[in-house]
Amino acid sequence: MGYVYVLIAATLWGLLGSFSKLAFQEGITPLEVAFWRAAIGSVLFGAHALLLRQAKVAPRDLVAVLGFGLLGISVFYAAYQFAVQAGGAALAAVLLYTAPALVALLAWPLLHERMTAGKLAALGLTLLGVAAISLQGGEVRLSAAALLWGMLSAFTYALYYIFGKLYLSRYSTPTIFLYALPVGALGLFPLVQFETKSLLAWGALLFIASLATYGANLAYYAGLRRLEATRAAVVATFEPVVAAGVAFAWWGERFGPLGYVGAGLVLLGLLVLTLEGRRR
């Protein structure tokens, strides 16, 4: 069941790009999309936590939760946008999805999760697949700034998996995001240039916040409770396959042959991981 939850989350996250593109088309900047995603999401998670009376965080954990808000929300959202600006979307995506490899490395000493041959094979297949999807066609502009921002986005994205494993045993998902998302929104606020928004733009922003953020995170962390961090990280890389399919159907964005090879490698990696999990 853990795999199903993470795949639901990956599907919702996969829709994020197309709905963000709709918001961009309506004149909203990427950083403003990121801000409203955090701000509206904080309202939804806050209401959820208060309704369930799950708003309390022990003082000893408050610094870690608020720090996650800055690193996992503000820095991650901003770093990824700067990576796209400096090196283009393809390179930013490749660097971002080095996160599962970082998770595997971090989970070994921090969470004492075993590094098996199956995990290594699945990681290799999914990373190769994401690289093929991202690099097919177009130009890739490698620079020191693109490398710096891209790896920073990957590192902060990897922290989602590690932080979730360390703190989900103590707190529910709404409790964590009740504190983290407002901090993330406040961290983004000085970077945002606010624009006048159409009804369609607000609709896109509400979808991004309610389903691609609130719904996706609930599903993902439900899966993470049932899976090792490395497994959840690899399964979540199904996201670019969904994103590519929706972008093709909605926006007419086409894969080249290498892109279809990459999608197949990602699916093969998921299959290897799932079969290895059943054998244990």
PDB file of C-alpha atoms in Angstrom:
ATOM      1  CA  MET A   1       0.000   0.000   0.000  1.00  0.00           C
ATOM      2  CA  GLY A   2       2.928   2.332   0.619  1.00  0.00           C
ATOM      3  CA  TYR A   3       3.860   2.202  -3.071  1.00  0.00           C
ATOM      4  CA  VAL A   4       0.296   3.196  -4.047  1.00  0.00           C
ATOM      5  CA  TYR A   5       0.354   6.259  -1.794  1.00  0.00           C
ATOM      6  CA  VAL A   6       3.697   7.420  -3.170  1.00  0.00           C
ATOM      7  CA  LEU A   7       2.537   6.872  -6.770  1.00  0.00           C
ATOM      8  CA  ILE A   8      -0.569   8.986  -6.068  1.00  0.00           C
ATOM      9  CA  ALA A   9       1.691  11.718  -4.705  1.00  0.00           C
ATOM     10  CA  ALA A  10       3.997  11.463  -7.730  1.00  0.00           C
ATOM     11  CA  THR A  11       0.998  11.758 -10.071  1.00  0.00           C
ATOM     12  CA  LEU A  12      -0.256  14.898  -8.324  1.00  0.00           C
ATOM     13  CA  TRP A  13       3.245  16.386  -8.328  1.00  0.00           C
ATOM     14  CA  GLY A  14       3.470  15.461 -12.015  1.00  0.00           C
ATOM     15  CA  LEU A  15       0.490  17.745 -12.696  1.00  0.00           C
ATOM     16  CA  LEU A  16       2.241  20.650 -10.986  1.00  0.00           C
ATOM     17  CA  GLY A  17       4.276  21.640 -14.047  1.00  0.00           C
ATOM     18  CA  SER A  18       1.316  21.892 -16.424  1.00  0.00           C
ATOM     19  CA  PHE A  19      -0.787  23.888 -13.964  1.00  0.00           C
ATOM     20  CA  SER A  20       2.207  26.113 -13.223  1.00  0.00           C
ATOM     21  CA  LYS A  21       2.603  26.652 -16.955  1.00  0.00           C
ATOM     22  CA  LEU A  22      -1.057  27.721 -17.042  1.00  0.00           C
ATOM     23  CA  ALA A  23      -0.333  30.241 -14.275  1.00  0.00           C
ATOM     24  CA  PHE A  24       2.764  31.488 -16.145  1.00  0.00           C
ATOM     25  CA  GLN A  25       0.633  31.933 -19.247  1.00  0.00           C
ATOM     26  CA  GLU A  26      -1.666  34.129 -17.173  1.00  0.00           C
ATOM     27  CA  GLY A  27       1.270  36.389 -16.242  1.00  0.00           C
ATOM     28  CA  ILE A  28       2.247  34.949 -12.832  1.00  0.00           C
ATOM     29  CA  THR A  29       5.981  34.631 -12.139  1.00  0.00           C
ATOM     30  CA  PRO A  30       7.467  31.318 -10.967  1.00  0.00           C
ATOM     31  CA  LEU A  31       8.397  32.701  -7.544  1.00  0.00           C
ATOM     32  CA  GLU A  32       4.883  34.019  -7.008  1.00  0.00           C
ATOM     33  CA  VAL A  33       3.503  30.583  -7.865  1.00  0.00           C
ATOM     34  CA  ALA A  34       5.879  29.109  -5.278  1.00  0.00           C
ATOM     35  CA  PHE A  35       4.785  31.690  -2.679  1.00  0.00           C
ATOM     36  CA  TRP A  36       1.055  31.063  -3.130  1.00  0.00           C
ATOM     37  CA  ARG A  37       1.665  27.319  -3.114  1.00  0.00           C
ATOM     38  CA  ALA A  38       3.215  27.648   0.337  1.00  0.00           C
ATOM     39  CA  ALA A  39       0.794  30.300   1.632  1.00  0.00           C
ATOM     40  CA  ILE A  40      -2.468  28.603   0.573  1.00  0.00           C
ATOM     41  CA  GLY A  41      -1.067  25.207   1.522  1.00  0.00           C
ATOM     42  CA  SER A  42      -0.340  26.509   5.017  1.00  0.00           C
ATOM     43  CA  VAL A  43      -4.015  27.450   5.425  1.00  0.00           C
ATOM     44  CA  LEU A  44      -5.148  23.974   4.355  1.00  0.00           C
ATOM     45  CA  PHE A  45      -2.668  22.138   6.553  1.00  0.00           C
ATOM     46  CA  GLY A  46      -3.338  24.547   9.422  1.00  0.00           C
ATOM     47  CA  ALA A  47      -7.089  23.928   9.267  1.00  0.00           C
ATOM     48  CA  HIS A  48      -6.466  20.172   9.074  1.00  0.00           C
ATOM     49  CA  ALA A  49      -4.148  20.188  12.091  1.00  0.00           C
ATOM     50  CA  LEU A  50      -6.454  22.375  14.187  1.00  0.00           C
ATOM     51  CA  LEU A  51      -9.523  20.301  13.285  1.00  0.00           C
ATOM     52  CA  LEU A  52      -7.770  17.130  14.406  1.00  0.00           C
ATOM     53  CA  ARG A  53      -6.245  18.926  17.408  1.00  0.00           C
ATOM     54  CA  GLN A  54      -2.759  18.079  16.189  1.00  0.00           C
ATOM     55  CA  ALA A  55      -1.173  21.517  16.386  1.00  0.00           C
ATOM     56  CA  LYS A  56       1.309  20.937  19.187  1.00  0.00           C
ATOM     57  CA  VAL A  57       5.032  20.489  18.626  1.00  0.00           C
ATOM     58  CA  ALA A  58       7.410  19.770  21.493  1.00  0.00           C
ATOM     59  CA  PRO A  59       9.757  22.704  22.157  1.00  0.00           C
ATOM     60  CA  ARG A  60      12.758  20.436  21.557  1.00  0.00           C
ATOM     61  CA  ASP A  61      11.567  19.773  17.964  1.00  0.00           C
ATOM     62  CA  LEU A  62      10.386  23.273  17.079  1.00  0.00           C
ATOM     63  CA  VAL A  63      13.743  24.470  15.762  1.00  0.00           C
ATOM     64  CA  ALA A  64      14.038  21.433  13.477  1.00  0.00           C
ATOM     65  CA  VAL A  65      10.488  21.874  12.120  1.00  0.00           C
ATOM     66  CA  LEU A  66      10.960  25.598  11.478  1.00  0.00           C
ATOM     67  CA  GLY A  67      14.365  24.927   9.947  1.00  0.00           C
ATOM     68  CA  PHE A  68      12.703  22.448   7.602  1.00  0.00           C
ATOM     69  CA  GLY A  69      10.345  25.270   6.580  1.00  0.00           C
ATOM     70  CA  LEU A  70      13.273  27.416   5.515  1.00  0.00           C
ATOM     71  CA  LEU A  71      15.306  24.655   3.853  1.00  0.00           C
ATOM     72  CA  GLY A  72      12.555  22.384   2.546  1.00  0.00           C
ATOM     73  CA  ILE A  73      10.196  25.155   1.398  1.00  0.00           C
ATOM     74  CA  SER A  74      11.917  28.532   0.949  1.00  0.00           C
ATOM     75  CA  VAL A  75      15.369  27.377  -0.165  1.00  0.00           C
ATOM     76  CA  PHE A  76      14.126  24.426  -2.206  1.00  0.00           C
ATOM     77  CA  TYR A  77      11.521  26.440  -4.104  1.00  0.00           C
ATOM     78  CA  ALA A  78      13.911  29.355  -4.701  1.00  0.00           C
ATOM     79  CA  ALA A  79      16.950  27.199  -5.584  1.00  0.00           C
ATOM     80  CA  TYR A  80      15.015  25.243  -8.182  1.00  0.00           C
ATOM     81  CA  GLN A  81      13.757  28.428  -9.834  1.00  0.00           C
ATOM     82  CA  PHE A  82      17.293  29.851  -9.940  1.00  0.00           C
ATOM     83  CA  ALA A  83      18.591  26.540 -11.360  1.00  0.00           C
ATOM     84  CA  VAL A  84      16.068  26.790 -14.203  1.00  0.00           C
ATOM     85  CA  GLN A  85      17.046  30.411 -14.778  1.00  0.00           C
ATOM     86  CA  ALA A  86      20.796  29.672 -14.809  1.00  0.00           C
ATOM     87  CA  GLY A  87      20.895  26.400 -16.756  1.00  0.00           C
ATOM     88  CA  GLY A  88      17.478  25.734 -18.251  1.00  0.00           C
ATOM     89  CA  ALA A  89      14.701  23.345 -17.279  1.00  0.00           C
ATOM     90  CA  ALA A  90      16.429  20.181 -18.552  1.00  0.00           C
ATOM     91  CA  LEU A  91      19.611  20.592 -16.536  1.00  0.00           C
ATOM     92  CA  ALA A  92      17.655  21.700 -13.448  1.00  0.00           C
ATOM     93  CA  ALA A  93      15.518  18.546 -13.636  1.00  0.00           C
ATOM     94  CA  VAL A  94      18.554  16.266 -14.014  1.00  0.00           C
ATOM     95  CA  LEU A  95      20.259  17.823 -11.012  1.00  0.00           C
ATOM     96  CA  LEU A  96      17.052  17.797  -8.948  1.00  0.00           C
ATOM     97  CA  TYR A  97      16.522  14.088  -9.491  1.00  0.00           C
ATOM     98  CA  THR A  98      19.940  13.253  -8.152  1.00  0.00           C
ATOM     99  CA  ALA A  99      17.987  13.561  -4.870  1.00  0.00           C
ATOM    100  CA  PRO A 100      17.222   9.791  -4.641  1.00  0.00           C
ATOM    101  CA  ALA A 101      20.957   9.074  -4.784  1.00  0.00           C
ATOM    102  CA  LEU A 102      21.515  11.666  -2.062  1.00  0.00           C
ATOM    103  CA  VAL A 103      18.733  10.064  -0.014  1.00  0.00           C
ATOM    104  CA  ALA A 104      20.372   6.643  -0.333  1.00  0.00           C
ATOM    105  CA  LEU A 105      23.662   8.095   0.853  1.00  0.00           C
ATOM    106  CA  LEU A 106      22.093  10.085   3.717  1.00  0.00           C
ATOM    107  CA  ALA A 107      19.701   7.326   4.835  1.00  0.00           C
ATOM    108  CA  TRP A 108      22.559   4.861   5.243  1.00  0.00           C
ATOM    109  CA  PRO A 109      24.336   6.670   8.141  1.00  0.00           C
ATOM    110  CA  LEU A 110      21.356   8.702   9.467  1.00  0.00           C
ATOM    111  CA  LEU A 111      18.534   6.137   9.309  1.00  0.00           C
ATOM    112  CA  HIS A 112      20.658   2.952   9.247  1.00  0.00           C
ATOM    113  CA  GLU A 113      18.922   1.690   6.098  1.00  0.00           C
ATOM    114  CA  ARG A 114      20.784  -1.056   4.232  1.00  0.00           C
ATOM    115  CA  MET A 115      22.195  -0.324   0.787  1.00  0.00           C
ATOM    116  CA  THR A 116      21.270  -3.395  -1.274  1.00  0.00           C
ATOM    117  CA  ALA A 117      22.101  -4.374  -4.847  1.00  0.00           C
ATOM    118  CA  GLY A 118      18.431  -3.957  -5.775  1.00  0.00           C
ATOM    119  CA  LYS A 119      18.347  -0.404  -4.456  1.00  0.00           C
ATOM    120  CA  LEU A 120      21.511   0.460  -6.347  1.00  0.00           C
ATOM    121  CA  ALA A 121      20.126  -1.013  -9.577  1.00  0.00           C
ATOM    122  CA  ALA A 122      16.802   0.819  -9.173  1.00  0.00           C
ATOM    123  CA  LEU A 123      18.585   4.079  -8.388  1.00  0.00           C
ATOM    124  CA  GLY A 124      20.807   3.716 -11.419  1.00  0.00           C
ATOM    125  CA  LEU A 125      17.900   2.957 -13.767  1.00  0.00           C
ATOM    126  CA  THR A 126      15.707   5.790 -12.520  1.00  0.00           C
ATOM    127  CA  LEU A 127      18.489   8.357 -12.571  1.00  0.00           C
ATOM    128  CA  LEU A 128      19.467   7.336 -16.105  1.00  0.00           C
ATOM    129  CA  GLY A 129      15.818   7.495 -17.120  1.00  0.00           C
ATOM    130  CA  VAL A 130      15.266  10.960 -15.675  1.00  0.00           C
ATOM    131  CA  ALA A 131      18.497  12.158 -17.297  1.00  0.00           C
ATOM    132  CA  ALA A 132      17.341  10.832 -20.687  1.00  0.00           C
ATOM    133  CA  ILE A 133      13.906  12.453 -20.311  1.00  0.00           C
ATOM    134  CA  SER A 134      15.427  15.771 -19.333  1.00  0.00           C
ATOM    135  CA  LEU A 135      18.270  15.850 -21.845  1.00  0.00           C
ATOM    136  CA  GLN A 136      16.431  14.715 -24.972  1.00  0.00           C
ATOM    137  CA  GLY A 137      16.347  17.626 -27.383  1.00  0.00           C
ATOM    138  CA  GLY A 138      17.120  21.251 -26.680  1.00  0.00           C
ATOM    139  CA  GLU A 139      20.296  22.765 -25.343  1.00  0.00           C
ATOM    140  CA  VAL A 140      21.876  22.333 -21.930  1.00  0.00           C
ATOM    141  CA  ARG A 141      23.805  25.288 -20.561  1.00  0.00           C
ATOM    142  CA  LEU A 142      26.204  24.173 -17.872  1.00  0.00           C
ATOM    143  CA  SER A 143      27.700  26.887 -15.664  1.00  0.00           C
ATOM    144  CA  ALA A 144      28.937  27.186 -12.098  1.00  0.00           C
ATOM    145  CA  ALA A 145      25.697  28.943 -11.110  1.00  0.00           C
ATOM    146  CA  ALA A 146      23.514  26.257 -12.718  1.00  0.00           C
ATOM    147  CA  LEU A 147      25.490  23.512 -10.977  1.00  0.00           C
ATOM    148  CA  LEU A 148      25.372  25.304  -7.603  1.00  0.00           C
ATOM    149  CA  TRP A 149      21.622  26.045  -7.659  1.00  0.00           C
ATOM    150  CA  GLY A 150      20.755  22.636  -9.142  1.00  0.00           C
ATOM    151  CA  MET A 151      22.642  20.669  -6.511  1.00  0.00           C
ATOM    152  CA  LEU A 152      21.237  22.893  -3.746  1.00  0.00           C
ATOM    153  CA  SER A 153      17.705  22.148  -4.974  1.00  0.00           C
ATOM    154  CA  ALA A 154      18.504  18.406  -5.021  1.00  0.00           C
ATOM    155  CA  PHE A 155      19.945  18.499  -1.500  1.00  0.00           C
ATOM    156  CA  THR A 156      16.976  20.375  -0.037  1.00  0.00           C
ATOM    157  CA  TYR A 157      14.579  18.057  -1.888  1.00  0.00           C
ATOM    158  CA  ALA A 158      16.384  15.050  -0.403  1.00  0.00           C
ATOM    159  CA  LEU A 159      15.786  16.499   3.064  1.00  0.00           C
ATOM    160  CA  TYR A 160      12.046  15.849   2.626  1.00  0.00           C
ATOM    161  CA  TYR A 161      12.683  12.109   2.794  1.00  0.00           C
ATOM    162  CA  ILE A 162      15.157  12.217   5.662  1.00  0.00           C
ATOM    163  CA  PHE A 163      13.139  14.702   7.743  1.00  0.00           C
ATOM    164  CA  GLY A 164       9.950  12.710   7.182  1.00  0.00           C
ATOM    165  CA  LYS A 165      11.518   9.500   8.440  1.00  0.00           C
ATOM    166  CA  LEU A 166      12.954  11.202  11.529  1.00  0.00           C
ATOM    167  CA  TYR A 167       9.827  13.101  12.601  1.00  0.00           C
ATOM    168  CA  LEU A 168       6.738  11.327  11.205  1.00  0.00           C
ATOM    169  CA  SER A 169       6.854   8.909  14.126  1.00  0.00           C
ATOM    170  CA  ARG A 170       6.251  11.890  16.431  1.00  0.00           C
ATOM    171  CA  TYR A 171       3.924  14.124  14.416  1.00  0.00           C
ATOM    172  CA  SER A 172       1.282  13.923  11.722  1.00  0.00           C
ATOM    173  CA  THR A 173       1.870  15.440   8.290  1.00  0.00           C
ATOM    174  CA  PRO A 174      -0.557  18.367   8.933  1.00  0.00           C
ATOM    175  CA  THR A 175       1.280  19.213  12.164  1.00  0.00           C
ATOM    176  CA  ILE A 176       4.657  19.461  10.418  1.00  0.00           C
ATOM    177  CA  PHE A 177       3.339  21.554   7.529  1.00  0.00           C
ATOM    178  CA  LEU A 178       1.274  23.760   9.847  1.00  0.00           C
ATOM    179  CA  TYR A 179       4.627  25.196  10.961  1.00  0.00           C
ATOM    180  CA  ALA A 180       6.871  24.606   7.943  1.00  0.00           C
ATOM    181  CA  LEU A 181       4.728  26.115   5.164  1.00  0.00           C
ATOM    182  CA  PRO A 182       4.115  29.550   6.752  1.00  0.00           C
ATOM    183  CA  VAL A 183       7.842  29.819   7.450  1.00  0.00           C
ATOM    184  CA  GLY A 184       8.521  28.836   3.833  1.00  0.00           C
ATOM    185  CA  ALA A 185       6.047  31.424   2.521  1.00  0.00           C
ATOM    186  CA  LEU A 186       7.593  34.154   4.680  1.00  0.00           C
ATOM    187  CA  GLY A 187      11.036  33.184   3.406  1.00  0.00           C
ATOM    188  CA  LEU A 188       9.839  33.544  -0.193  1.00  0.00           C
ATOM    189  CA  PHE A 189       7.866  36.754   0.325  1.00  0.00           C
ATOM    190  CA  PRO A 190      10.768  39.232  -0.172  1.00  0.00           C
ATOM    191  CA  LEU A 191      11.625  37.569  -3.516  1.00  0.00           C
ATOM    192  CA  VAL A 192       8.149  37.866  -5.038  1.00  0.00           C
ATOM    193  CA  GLN A 193       6.842  40.482  -7.458  1.00  0.00           C
ATOM    194  CA  PHE A 194       3.072  40.224  -7.172  1.00  0.00           C
ATOM    195  CA  GLU A 195       0.987  40.516 -10.348  1.00  0.00           C
ATOM    196  CA  THR A 196      -2.708  41.139 -10.999  1.00  0.00           C
ATOM    197  CA  LYS A 197      -4.327  37.712 -11.395  1.00  0.00           C
ATOM    198  CA  SER A 198      -7.151  36.486 -13.606  1.00  0.00           C
ATOM    199  CA  LEU A 199      -9.788  34.010 -12.444  1.00  0.00           C
ATOM    200  CA  LEU A 200      -7.999  31.301 -14.425  1.00  0.00           C
ATOM    201  CA  ALA A 201      -4.703  32.123 -12.723  1.00  0.00           C
ATOM    202  CA  TRP A 202      -6.342  31.828  -9.287  1.00  0.00           C
ATOM    203  CA  GLY A 203      -7.825  28.504 -10.359  1.00  0.00           C
ATOM    204  CA  ALA A 204      -4.381  27.203 -11.306  1.00  0.00           C
ATOM    205  CA  LEU A 205      -2.889  28.436  -8.030  1.00  0.00           C
ATOM    206  CA  LEU A 206      -5.678  26.813  -6.005  1.00  0.00           C
ATOM    207  CA  PHE A 207      -5.159  23.492  -7.799  1.00  0.00           C
ATOM    208  CA  ILE A 208      -1.409  23.667  -7.171  1.00  0.00           C
ATOM    209  CA  ALA A 209      -1.905  24.415  -3.458  1.00  0.00           C
ATOM    210  CA  SER A 210      -4.821  22.080  -2.739  1.00  0.00           C
ATOM    211  CA  LEU A 211      -3.991  18.957  -4.761  1.00  0.00           C
ATOM    212  CA  ALA A 212      -0.358  19.229  -5.898  1.00  0.00           C
ATOM    213  CA  THR A 213       0.737  20.376  -2.420  1.00  0.00           C
ATOM    214  CA  TYR A 214      -1.822  19.463   0.260  1.00  0.00           C
ATOM    215  CA  GLY A 215      -3.106  16.258  -1.326  1.00  0.00           C
ATOM    216  CA  ALA A 216       0.265  15.130  -2.663  1.00  0.00           C
ATOM    217  CA  ASN A 217       2.064  15.585   0.640  1.00  0.00           C
ATOM    218  CA  LEU A 218      -0.647  13.746   2.580  1.00  0.00           C
ATOM    219  CA  ALA A 219      -0.364  10.835   0.155  1.00  0.00           C
ATOM    220  CA  TYR A 220       3.437  10.891   0.079  1.00  0.00           C
ATOM    221  CA  TYR A 221       3.953  10.906   3.827  1.00  0.00           C
ATOM    222  CA  ALA A 222       1.318   8.176   4.233  1.00  0.00           C
ATOM    223  CA  GLY A 223       3.521   6.128   1.897  1.00  0.00           C
ATOM    224  CA  LEU A 224       6.710   7.109   3.679  1.00  0.00           C
ATOM    225  CA  ARG A 225       5.325   5.713   6.929  1.00  0.00           C
ATOM    226  CA  ARG A 226       5.188   2.309   5.209  1.00  0.00           C
ATOM    227  CA  LEU A 227       8.398   2.407   3.111  1.00  0.00           C
ATOM    228  CA  GLU A 228      12.085   3.010   3.596  1.00  0.00           C
ATOM    229  CA  ALA A 229      13.180   6.527   2.630  1.00  0.00           C
ATOM    230  CA  THR A 230      15.265   5.295  -0.317  1.00  0.00           C
ATOM    231  CA  ARG A 231      12.377   3.270  -1.763  1.00  0.00           C
ATOM    232  CA  ALA A 232       9.947   6.177  -1.433  1.00  0.00           C
ATOM    233  CA  ALA A 233      12.457   8.518  -3.097  1.00  0.00           C
ATOM    234  CA  VAL A 234      12.876   6.210  -6.096  1.00  0.00           C
ATOM    235  CA  VAL A 235       9.134   5.553  -6.536  1.00  0.00           C
ATOM    236  CA  ALA A 236       8.511   9.315  -6.455  1.00  0.00           C
ATOM    237  CA  THR A 237      10.620   9.675  -9.609  1.00  0.00           C
ATOM    238  CA  PHE A 238       7.529   8.442 -11.476  1.00  0.00           C
ATOM    239  CA  GLU A 239       6.627  12.139 -11.330  1.00  0.00           C
ATOM    240  CA  PRO A 240       8.508  13.173 -14.517  1.00  0.00           C
ATOM    241  CA  VAL A 241       6.788  10.413 -16.504  1.00  0.00           C
ATOM    242  CA  VAL A 242       3.386  11.779 -15.468  1.00  0.00           C
ATOM    243  CA  ALA A 243       4.530  15.346 -16.092  1.00  0.00           C
ATOM    244  CA  ALA A 244       5.692  14.489 -19.618  1.00  0.00           C
ATOM    245  CA  GLY A 245       2.461  12.680 -20.507  1.00  0.00           C
ATOM    246  CA  VAL A 246       0.239  15.514 -19.271  1.00  0.00           C
ATOM    247  CA  ALA A 247       2.407  18.131 -20.970  1.00  0.00           C
ATOM    248  CA  PHE A 248       2.109  16.220 -24.260  1.00  0.00           C
ATOM    249  CA  ALA A 249      -1.692  15.924 -23.992  1.00  0.00           C
ATOM    250  CA  TRP A 250      -2.288  19.476 -22.745  1.00  0.00           C
ATOM    251  CA  TRP A 251       0.486  21.608 -24.196  1.00  0.00           C
ATOM    252  CA  GLY A 252       1.635  19.523 -27.165  1.00  0.00           C
ATOM    253  CA  GLU A 253       5.132  19.006 -25.719  1.00  0.00           C
ATOM    254  CA  ARG A 254       6.654  16.025 -27.495  1.00  0.00           C
ATOM    255  CA  PHE A 255       9.331  13.560 -26.473  1.00  0.00           C
ATOM    256  CA  GLY A 256      12.134  12.636 -28.803  1.00  0.00           C
ATOM    257  CA  PRO A 257      13.182   8.954 -29.023  1.00  0.00           C
ATOM    258  CA  LEU A 258      15.579   9.375 -26.088  1.00  0.00           C
ATOM    259  CA  GLY A 259      12.718  10.684 -23.954  1.00  0.00           C
ATOM    260  CA  TYR A 260      10.671   7.526 -24.478  1.00  0.00           C
ATOM    261  CA  VAL A 261      13.736   5.428 -23.617  1.00  0.00           C
ATOM    262  CA  GLY A 262      14.086   7.448 -20.419  1.00  0.00           C
ATOM    263  CA  ALA A 263      10.437   6.921 -19.467  1.00  0.00           C
ATOM    264  CA  GLY A 264      10.916   3.175 -19.945  1.00  0.00           C
ATOM    265  CA  LEU A 265      14.003   3.190 -17.720  1.00  0.00           C
ATOM    266  CA  VAL A 266      12.108   4.971 -14.943  1.00  0.00           C
ATOM    267  CA  LEU A 267       9.303   2.400 -15.094  1.00  0.00           C
ATOM    268  CA  LEU A 268      11.839  -0.435 -15.133  1.00  0.00           C
ATOM    269  CA  GLY A 269      13.499   1.021 -12.047  1.00  0.00           C
ATOM    270  CA  LEU A 270      10.137   1.115 -10.260  1.00  0.00           C
ATOM    271  CA  LEU A 271       9.542  -2.532 -11.216  1.00  0.00           C
ATOM    272  CA  VAL A 272      12.967  -3.624  -9.908  1.00  0.00           C
ATOM    273  CA  LEU A 273      12.367  -1.796  -6.638  1.00  0.00           C
ATOM    274  CA  THR A 274       8.879  -3.235  -6.171  1.00  0.00           C
ATOM    275  CA  LEU A 275       9.999  -6.827  -6.895  1.00  0.00           C
ATOM    276  CA  GLU A 276      12.944  -6.500  -4.527  1.00  0.00           C
ATOM    277  CA  GLY A 277      10.622  -5.174  -1.806  1.00  0.00           C
ATOM    278  CA  ARG A 278       8.308  -8.196  -2.167  1.00  0.00           C
ATOM    279  CA  ARG A 279      11.199 -10.647  -1.836  1.00  0.00           C
ATOM    280  CA  ARG A 280      12.223  -9.243   1.553  1.00  0.00           C
TER     281      ARG A 280
END
